[in-house]
Coordinates of C-alpha atoms and ligand atoms in Angstrom, one line a residue:
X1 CA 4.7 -21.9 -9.1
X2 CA 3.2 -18.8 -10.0
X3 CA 4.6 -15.8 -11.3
X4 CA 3.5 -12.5 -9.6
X5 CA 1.5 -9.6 -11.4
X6 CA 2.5 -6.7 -9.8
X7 CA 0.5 -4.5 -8.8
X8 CA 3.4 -2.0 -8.5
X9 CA 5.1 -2.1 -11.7
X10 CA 1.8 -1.9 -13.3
X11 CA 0.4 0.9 -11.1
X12 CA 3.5 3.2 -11.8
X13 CA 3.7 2.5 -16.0
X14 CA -0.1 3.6 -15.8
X15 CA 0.8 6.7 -13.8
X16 CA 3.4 7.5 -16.0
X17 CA 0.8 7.4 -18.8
X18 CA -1.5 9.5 -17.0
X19 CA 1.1 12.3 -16.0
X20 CA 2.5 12.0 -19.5
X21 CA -1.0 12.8 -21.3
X22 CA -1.7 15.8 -18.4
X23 CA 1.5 17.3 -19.3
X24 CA -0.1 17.2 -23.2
X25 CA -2.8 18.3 -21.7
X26 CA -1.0 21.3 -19.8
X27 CA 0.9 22.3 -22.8
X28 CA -2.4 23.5 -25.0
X29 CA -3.5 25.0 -21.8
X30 CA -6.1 22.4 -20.5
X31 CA -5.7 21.7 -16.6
X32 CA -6.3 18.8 -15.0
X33 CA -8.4 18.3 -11.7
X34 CA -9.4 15.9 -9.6
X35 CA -11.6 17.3 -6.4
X36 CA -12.2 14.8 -3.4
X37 CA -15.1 14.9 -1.4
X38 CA -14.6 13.5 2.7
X39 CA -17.1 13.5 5.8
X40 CA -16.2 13.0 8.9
X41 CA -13.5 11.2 10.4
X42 CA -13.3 7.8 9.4
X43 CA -9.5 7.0 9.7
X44 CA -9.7 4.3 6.9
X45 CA -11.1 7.0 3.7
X46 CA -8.7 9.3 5.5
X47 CA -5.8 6.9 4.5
X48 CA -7.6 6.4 1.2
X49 CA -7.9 10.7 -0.3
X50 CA -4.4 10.4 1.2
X51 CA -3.4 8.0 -2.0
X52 CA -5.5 9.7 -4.1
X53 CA -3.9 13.3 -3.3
X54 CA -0.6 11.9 -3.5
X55 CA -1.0 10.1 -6.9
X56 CA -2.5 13.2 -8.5
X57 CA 0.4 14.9 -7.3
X58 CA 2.7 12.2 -8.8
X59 CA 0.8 12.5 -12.0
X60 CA 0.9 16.3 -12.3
X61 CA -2.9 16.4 -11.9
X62 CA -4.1 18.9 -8.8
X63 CA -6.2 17.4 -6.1
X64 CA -8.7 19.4 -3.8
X65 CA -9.6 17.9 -0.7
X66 CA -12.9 19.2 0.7
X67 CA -13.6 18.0 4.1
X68 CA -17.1 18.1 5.7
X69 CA -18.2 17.4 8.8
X70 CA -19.9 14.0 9.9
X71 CA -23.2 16.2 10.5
X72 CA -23.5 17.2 6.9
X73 CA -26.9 16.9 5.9
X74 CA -27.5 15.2 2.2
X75 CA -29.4 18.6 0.4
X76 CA -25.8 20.4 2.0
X77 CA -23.8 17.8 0.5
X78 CA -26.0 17.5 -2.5
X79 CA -25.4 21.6 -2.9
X80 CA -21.6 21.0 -2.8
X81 CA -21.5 18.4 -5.8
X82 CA -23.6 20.9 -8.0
X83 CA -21.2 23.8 -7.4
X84 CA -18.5 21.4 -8.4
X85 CA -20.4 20.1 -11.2
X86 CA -20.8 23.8 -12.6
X87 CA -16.7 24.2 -11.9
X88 CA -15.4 24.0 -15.2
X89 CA -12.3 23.8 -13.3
X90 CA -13.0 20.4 -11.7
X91 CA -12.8 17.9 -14.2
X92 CA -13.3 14.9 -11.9
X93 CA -15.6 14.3 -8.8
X94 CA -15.2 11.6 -6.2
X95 CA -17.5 10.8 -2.9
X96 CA -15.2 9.1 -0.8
X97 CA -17.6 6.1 0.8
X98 CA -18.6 5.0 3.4
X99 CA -20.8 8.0 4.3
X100 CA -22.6 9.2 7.5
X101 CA -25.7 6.8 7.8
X102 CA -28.2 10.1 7.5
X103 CA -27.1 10.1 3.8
X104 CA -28.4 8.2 1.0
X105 CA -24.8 7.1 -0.8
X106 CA -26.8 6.7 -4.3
X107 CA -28.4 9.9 -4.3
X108 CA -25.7 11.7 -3.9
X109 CA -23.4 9.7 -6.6
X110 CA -25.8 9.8 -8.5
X111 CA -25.6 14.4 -8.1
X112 CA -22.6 13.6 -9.5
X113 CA -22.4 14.6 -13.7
X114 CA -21.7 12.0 -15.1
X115 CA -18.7 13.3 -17.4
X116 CA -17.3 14.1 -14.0
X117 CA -17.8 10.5 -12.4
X118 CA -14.4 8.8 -12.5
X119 CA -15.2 6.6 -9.4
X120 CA -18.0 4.8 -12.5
X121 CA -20.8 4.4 -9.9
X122 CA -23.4 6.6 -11.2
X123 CA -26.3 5.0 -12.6
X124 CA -25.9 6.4 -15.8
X125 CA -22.2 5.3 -16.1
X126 CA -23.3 1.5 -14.5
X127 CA -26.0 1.8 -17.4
X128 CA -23.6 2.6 -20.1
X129 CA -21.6 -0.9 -18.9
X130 CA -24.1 -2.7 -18.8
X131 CA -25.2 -2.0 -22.5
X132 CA -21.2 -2.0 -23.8
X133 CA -21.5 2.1 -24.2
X134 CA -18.4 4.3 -23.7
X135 CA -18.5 5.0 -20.3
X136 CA -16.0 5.7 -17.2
X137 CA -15.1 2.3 -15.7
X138 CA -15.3 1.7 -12.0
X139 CA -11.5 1.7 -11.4
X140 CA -11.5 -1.4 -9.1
X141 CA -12.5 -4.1 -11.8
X142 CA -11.2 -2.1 -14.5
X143 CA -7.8 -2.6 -12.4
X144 CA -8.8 -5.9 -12.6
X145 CA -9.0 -6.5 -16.3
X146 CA -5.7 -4.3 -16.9
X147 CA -4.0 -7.2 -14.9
X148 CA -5.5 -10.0 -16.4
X149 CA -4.3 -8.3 -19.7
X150 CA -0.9 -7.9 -18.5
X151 CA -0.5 -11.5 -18.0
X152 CA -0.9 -12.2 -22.3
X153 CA -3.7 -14.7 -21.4
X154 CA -6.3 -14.5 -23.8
X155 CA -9.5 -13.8 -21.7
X156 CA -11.8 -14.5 -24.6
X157 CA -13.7 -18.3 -24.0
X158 CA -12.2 -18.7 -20.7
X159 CA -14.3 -19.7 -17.8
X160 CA -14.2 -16.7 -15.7
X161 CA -15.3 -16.9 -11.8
X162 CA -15.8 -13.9 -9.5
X163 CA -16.8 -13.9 -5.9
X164 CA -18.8 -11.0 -4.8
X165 CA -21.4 -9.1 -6.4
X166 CA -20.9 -5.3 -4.8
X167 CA -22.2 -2.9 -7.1
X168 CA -18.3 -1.4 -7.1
X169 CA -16.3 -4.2 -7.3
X170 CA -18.0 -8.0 -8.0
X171 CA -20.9 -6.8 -10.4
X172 CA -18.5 -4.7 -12.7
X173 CA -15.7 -6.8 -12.8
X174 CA -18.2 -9.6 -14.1
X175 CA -19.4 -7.5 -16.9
X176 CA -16.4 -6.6 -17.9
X177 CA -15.4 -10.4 -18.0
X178 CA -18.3 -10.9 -20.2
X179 CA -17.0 -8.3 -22.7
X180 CA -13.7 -10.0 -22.9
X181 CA -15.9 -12.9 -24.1
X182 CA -14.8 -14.5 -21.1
X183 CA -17.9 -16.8 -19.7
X184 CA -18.7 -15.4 -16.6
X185 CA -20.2 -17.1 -13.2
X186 CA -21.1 -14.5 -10.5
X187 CA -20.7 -16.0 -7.3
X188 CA -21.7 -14.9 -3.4
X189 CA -23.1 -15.7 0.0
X190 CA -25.9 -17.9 -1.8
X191 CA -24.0 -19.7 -4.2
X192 CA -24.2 -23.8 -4.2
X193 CA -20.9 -25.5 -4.9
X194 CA -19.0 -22.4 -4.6
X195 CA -15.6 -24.5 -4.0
X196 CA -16.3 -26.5 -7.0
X197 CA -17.0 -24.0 -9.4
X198 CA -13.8 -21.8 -8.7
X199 CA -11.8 -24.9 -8.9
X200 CA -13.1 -24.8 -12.5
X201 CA -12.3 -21.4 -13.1
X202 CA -9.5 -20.7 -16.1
X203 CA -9.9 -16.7 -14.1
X204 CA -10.7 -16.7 -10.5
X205 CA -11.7 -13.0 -9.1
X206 CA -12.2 -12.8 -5.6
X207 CA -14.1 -9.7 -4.1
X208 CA -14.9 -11.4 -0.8
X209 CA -13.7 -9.2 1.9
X210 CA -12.5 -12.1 3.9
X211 CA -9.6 -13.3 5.1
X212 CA -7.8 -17.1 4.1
X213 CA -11.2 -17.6 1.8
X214 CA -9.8 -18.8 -1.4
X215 CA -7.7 -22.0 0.0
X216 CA -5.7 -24.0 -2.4
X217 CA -8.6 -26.9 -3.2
X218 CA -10.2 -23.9 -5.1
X219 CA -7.9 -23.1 -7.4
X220 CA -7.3 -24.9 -11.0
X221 CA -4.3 -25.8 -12.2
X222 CA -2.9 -22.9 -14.6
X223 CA -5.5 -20.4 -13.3
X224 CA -4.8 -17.2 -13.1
X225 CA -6.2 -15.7 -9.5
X226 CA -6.9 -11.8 -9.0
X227 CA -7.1 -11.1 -5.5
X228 CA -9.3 -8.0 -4.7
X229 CA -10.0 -8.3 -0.9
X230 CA -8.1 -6.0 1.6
X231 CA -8.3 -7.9 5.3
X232 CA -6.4 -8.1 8.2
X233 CA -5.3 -11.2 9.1
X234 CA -5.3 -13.1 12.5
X235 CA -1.6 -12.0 12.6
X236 CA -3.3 -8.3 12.0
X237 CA -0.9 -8.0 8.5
X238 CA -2.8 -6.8 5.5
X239 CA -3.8 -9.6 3.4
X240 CA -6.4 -10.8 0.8
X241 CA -8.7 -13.0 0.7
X242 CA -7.0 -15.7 -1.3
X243 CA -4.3 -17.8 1.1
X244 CA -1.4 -16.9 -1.0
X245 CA 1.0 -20.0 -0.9
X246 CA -1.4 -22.2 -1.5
X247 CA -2.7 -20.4 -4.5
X248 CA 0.7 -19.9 -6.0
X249 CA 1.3 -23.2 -6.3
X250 CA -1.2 -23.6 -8.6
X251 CA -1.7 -21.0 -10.5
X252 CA -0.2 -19.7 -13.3
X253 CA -0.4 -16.1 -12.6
X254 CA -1.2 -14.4 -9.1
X255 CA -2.1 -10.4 -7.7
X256 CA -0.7 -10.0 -4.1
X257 CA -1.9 -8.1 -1.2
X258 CA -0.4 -5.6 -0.5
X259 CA 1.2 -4.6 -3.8
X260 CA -1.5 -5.7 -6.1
X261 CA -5.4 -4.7 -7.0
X262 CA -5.5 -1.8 -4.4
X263 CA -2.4 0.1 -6.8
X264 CA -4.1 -0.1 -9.8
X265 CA -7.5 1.0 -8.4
X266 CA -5.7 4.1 -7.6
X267 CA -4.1 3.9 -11.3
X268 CA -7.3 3.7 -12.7
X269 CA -8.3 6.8 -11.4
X270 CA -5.7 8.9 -12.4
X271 CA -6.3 7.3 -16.0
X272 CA -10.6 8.3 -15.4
X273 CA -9.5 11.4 -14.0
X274 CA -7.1 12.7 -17.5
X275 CA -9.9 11.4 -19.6
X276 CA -12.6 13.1 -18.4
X277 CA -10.3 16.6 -18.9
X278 CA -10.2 15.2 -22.3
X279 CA -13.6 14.7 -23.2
X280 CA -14.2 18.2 -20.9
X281 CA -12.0 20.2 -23.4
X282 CA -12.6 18.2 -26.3
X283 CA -16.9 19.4 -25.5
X284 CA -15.9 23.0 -25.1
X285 CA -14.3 23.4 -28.4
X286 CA -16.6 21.6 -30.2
X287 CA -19.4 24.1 -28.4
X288 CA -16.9 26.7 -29.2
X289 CA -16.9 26.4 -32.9
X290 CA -20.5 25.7 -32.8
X291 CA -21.2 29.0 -31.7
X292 CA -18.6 30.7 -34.1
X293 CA -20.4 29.4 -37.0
Ligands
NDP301 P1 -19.0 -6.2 -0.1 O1 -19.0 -6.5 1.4 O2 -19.9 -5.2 -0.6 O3 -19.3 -7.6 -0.9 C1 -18.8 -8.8 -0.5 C2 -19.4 -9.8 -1.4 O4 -18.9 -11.1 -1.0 C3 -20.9 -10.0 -1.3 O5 -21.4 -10.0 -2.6 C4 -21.2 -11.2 -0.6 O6 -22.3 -11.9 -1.0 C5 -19.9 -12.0 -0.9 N1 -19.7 -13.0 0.2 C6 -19.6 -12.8 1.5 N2 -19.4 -14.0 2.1 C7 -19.5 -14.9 1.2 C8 -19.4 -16.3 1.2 N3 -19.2 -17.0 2.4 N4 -19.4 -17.0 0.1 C9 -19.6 -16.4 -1.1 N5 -19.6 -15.0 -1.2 C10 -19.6 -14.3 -0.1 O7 -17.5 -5.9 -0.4 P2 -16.8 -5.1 -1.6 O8 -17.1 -5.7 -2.9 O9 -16.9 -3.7 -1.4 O10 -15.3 -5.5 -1.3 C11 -14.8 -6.8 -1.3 C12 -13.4 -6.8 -0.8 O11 -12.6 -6.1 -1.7 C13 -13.1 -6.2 0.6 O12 -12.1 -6.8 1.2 C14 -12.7 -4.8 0.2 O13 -11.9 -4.2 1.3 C15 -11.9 -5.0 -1.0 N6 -11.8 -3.9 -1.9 C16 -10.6 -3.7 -2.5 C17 -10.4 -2.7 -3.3 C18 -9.1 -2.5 -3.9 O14 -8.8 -1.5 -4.5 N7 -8.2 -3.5 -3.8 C19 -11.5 -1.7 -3.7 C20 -12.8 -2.1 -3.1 C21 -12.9 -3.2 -2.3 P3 -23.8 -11.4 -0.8 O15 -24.0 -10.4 -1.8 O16 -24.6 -12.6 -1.0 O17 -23.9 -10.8 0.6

């Protein structure tokens, strides 16, 4: 039987980390800020800059929300991410996706500065990843990794399998495998032998983004399963897309849903979110005493 990582304990000691080092930060007079970008109405990123206001509040870190309507045109949008990009007040900038179809999502990530990105998806943060650099990790898979961590099993030489290759979740999380040393096989809709290579998996990520897809003939013995997807099931309860008794019984360690991956994304960012106030303040005074000498 497996044991449970929870997503909860884990979510609130990194919390308590990132409201401890904003209240360092507060103390020598830095704030911390996180501003949220929303169009439109969608009722799902609603729920989502809901969390996201309400961990920053948890954490001590203040949260703008600026809501734009669905008609927004991208040079208007694009003309709000610069004036928050030249806020030295606003040390982190998120898009909440999905946006209105007469926008071009990477175009306007990518207005983004990328000392401001703590959602990771620029290109130039993506780039930094993909060559090892320092760089702001996309909070999903960096969740992820924090939980395989948790667990005390070395990552290092371990075959690693992850499902999905989205450019937020599946693609990241692999390359973050990979520098853990894990060895990594990046699976999706085209893969041969899918069932028989996550049965082979020592880490199983799935990134799927459907329901009861991970059944029990897929999992090794002793592996330890991260579920990412957020569903509804056919009894319309929230689950992911690993079928969660069956796993457990094999596994050695496993995420649930809810209460797993989804918390730690949102841990993440508060973590992104007090770093980039760091660096921020960390820049101006070296700038600072650049110009003083
Ligand atoms: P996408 O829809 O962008 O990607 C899904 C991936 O799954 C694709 O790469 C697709 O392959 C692959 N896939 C689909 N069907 C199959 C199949 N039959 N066999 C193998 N691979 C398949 O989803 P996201 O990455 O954005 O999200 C995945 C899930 O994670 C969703 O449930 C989402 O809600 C959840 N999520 C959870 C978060 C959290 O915080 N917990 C954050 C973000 C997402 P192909 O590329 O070939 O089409």
């Amino acid at each position: 039987m497996a044991k449970i990582i929870s997503g909860k304990t884990l979510a609130a000691q990194f919390k308590a980390q990132a409201a401890q080092q904003t209240a360092q930060l507060q103390e020598k007079g830095i704030g911390v800020r996180l501003a949220v970008i929303i169009v439109g109405e969608n009722p799902a990123s609603r729920t989502y800059v809901k969390g996201k206001t309400k961990d920053c509040a948890e954490c001590g870190i203040a949260s703008d929300v600026i809501e734009l309507p669905e008609s927004i045109s991208e040079n208007e949008l694009l003309e709000k991410i610069e004036q928050l990009n030249r806020d030295d007040s606003v040390n982190g900038i998120l898009v909440q996706l999905p946006l209105p179809r007469q926008i071009r999502e990477q175009s306007v990530i990518n207005a983004i500065a990328p000392e401001k990105d703590v959602d990771g998806f620029t290109d130039i943060n993506t780039g930094k990843l993909v060559s090892g650099e320092e760089c702001f990790l996309p909070c999903t898979p960096a969740g992820c990794i924090e939980m395989l961590k948790s667990t005390g099993v070395p990552i290092a030489g371990k075959d690693a399998v992850v499902i999905g290759r989205s450019n937020i979740v599946g693609k990241p999380a692999a390359l973050l495998l990979c520098a853990e040393d894990a060895t990594v096989t990046l699976c999706h809709s085209r893969t041969k032998d899918l069932k028989e290579k996550c049965a082979a998996a020592d880490i199983l990520i799935a990134a799927v983004g459907k329901a009861g897809f991970v059944t029990g003939d897929m999992v090794k013995e002793g592996a330890v399963v991260i579920d990412v997807g957020i569903n509804r099931g056919a009894d319309g309860k929230l689950c992911g897309d690993v079928v969660f008794d069956e796993a457990e019984a094999k596994a050695s360690y496993i995420t649930p849903v809810p209460g797993g991956v989804g918390l730690m994304t949102r841990a993440m960012l508060m973590m992104n979110t007090v770093r980039a106030a760091r660096m921020q303040a960390e820049g101006r005074a070296l700038r600072e005493k650049g110009e003083n000498h």
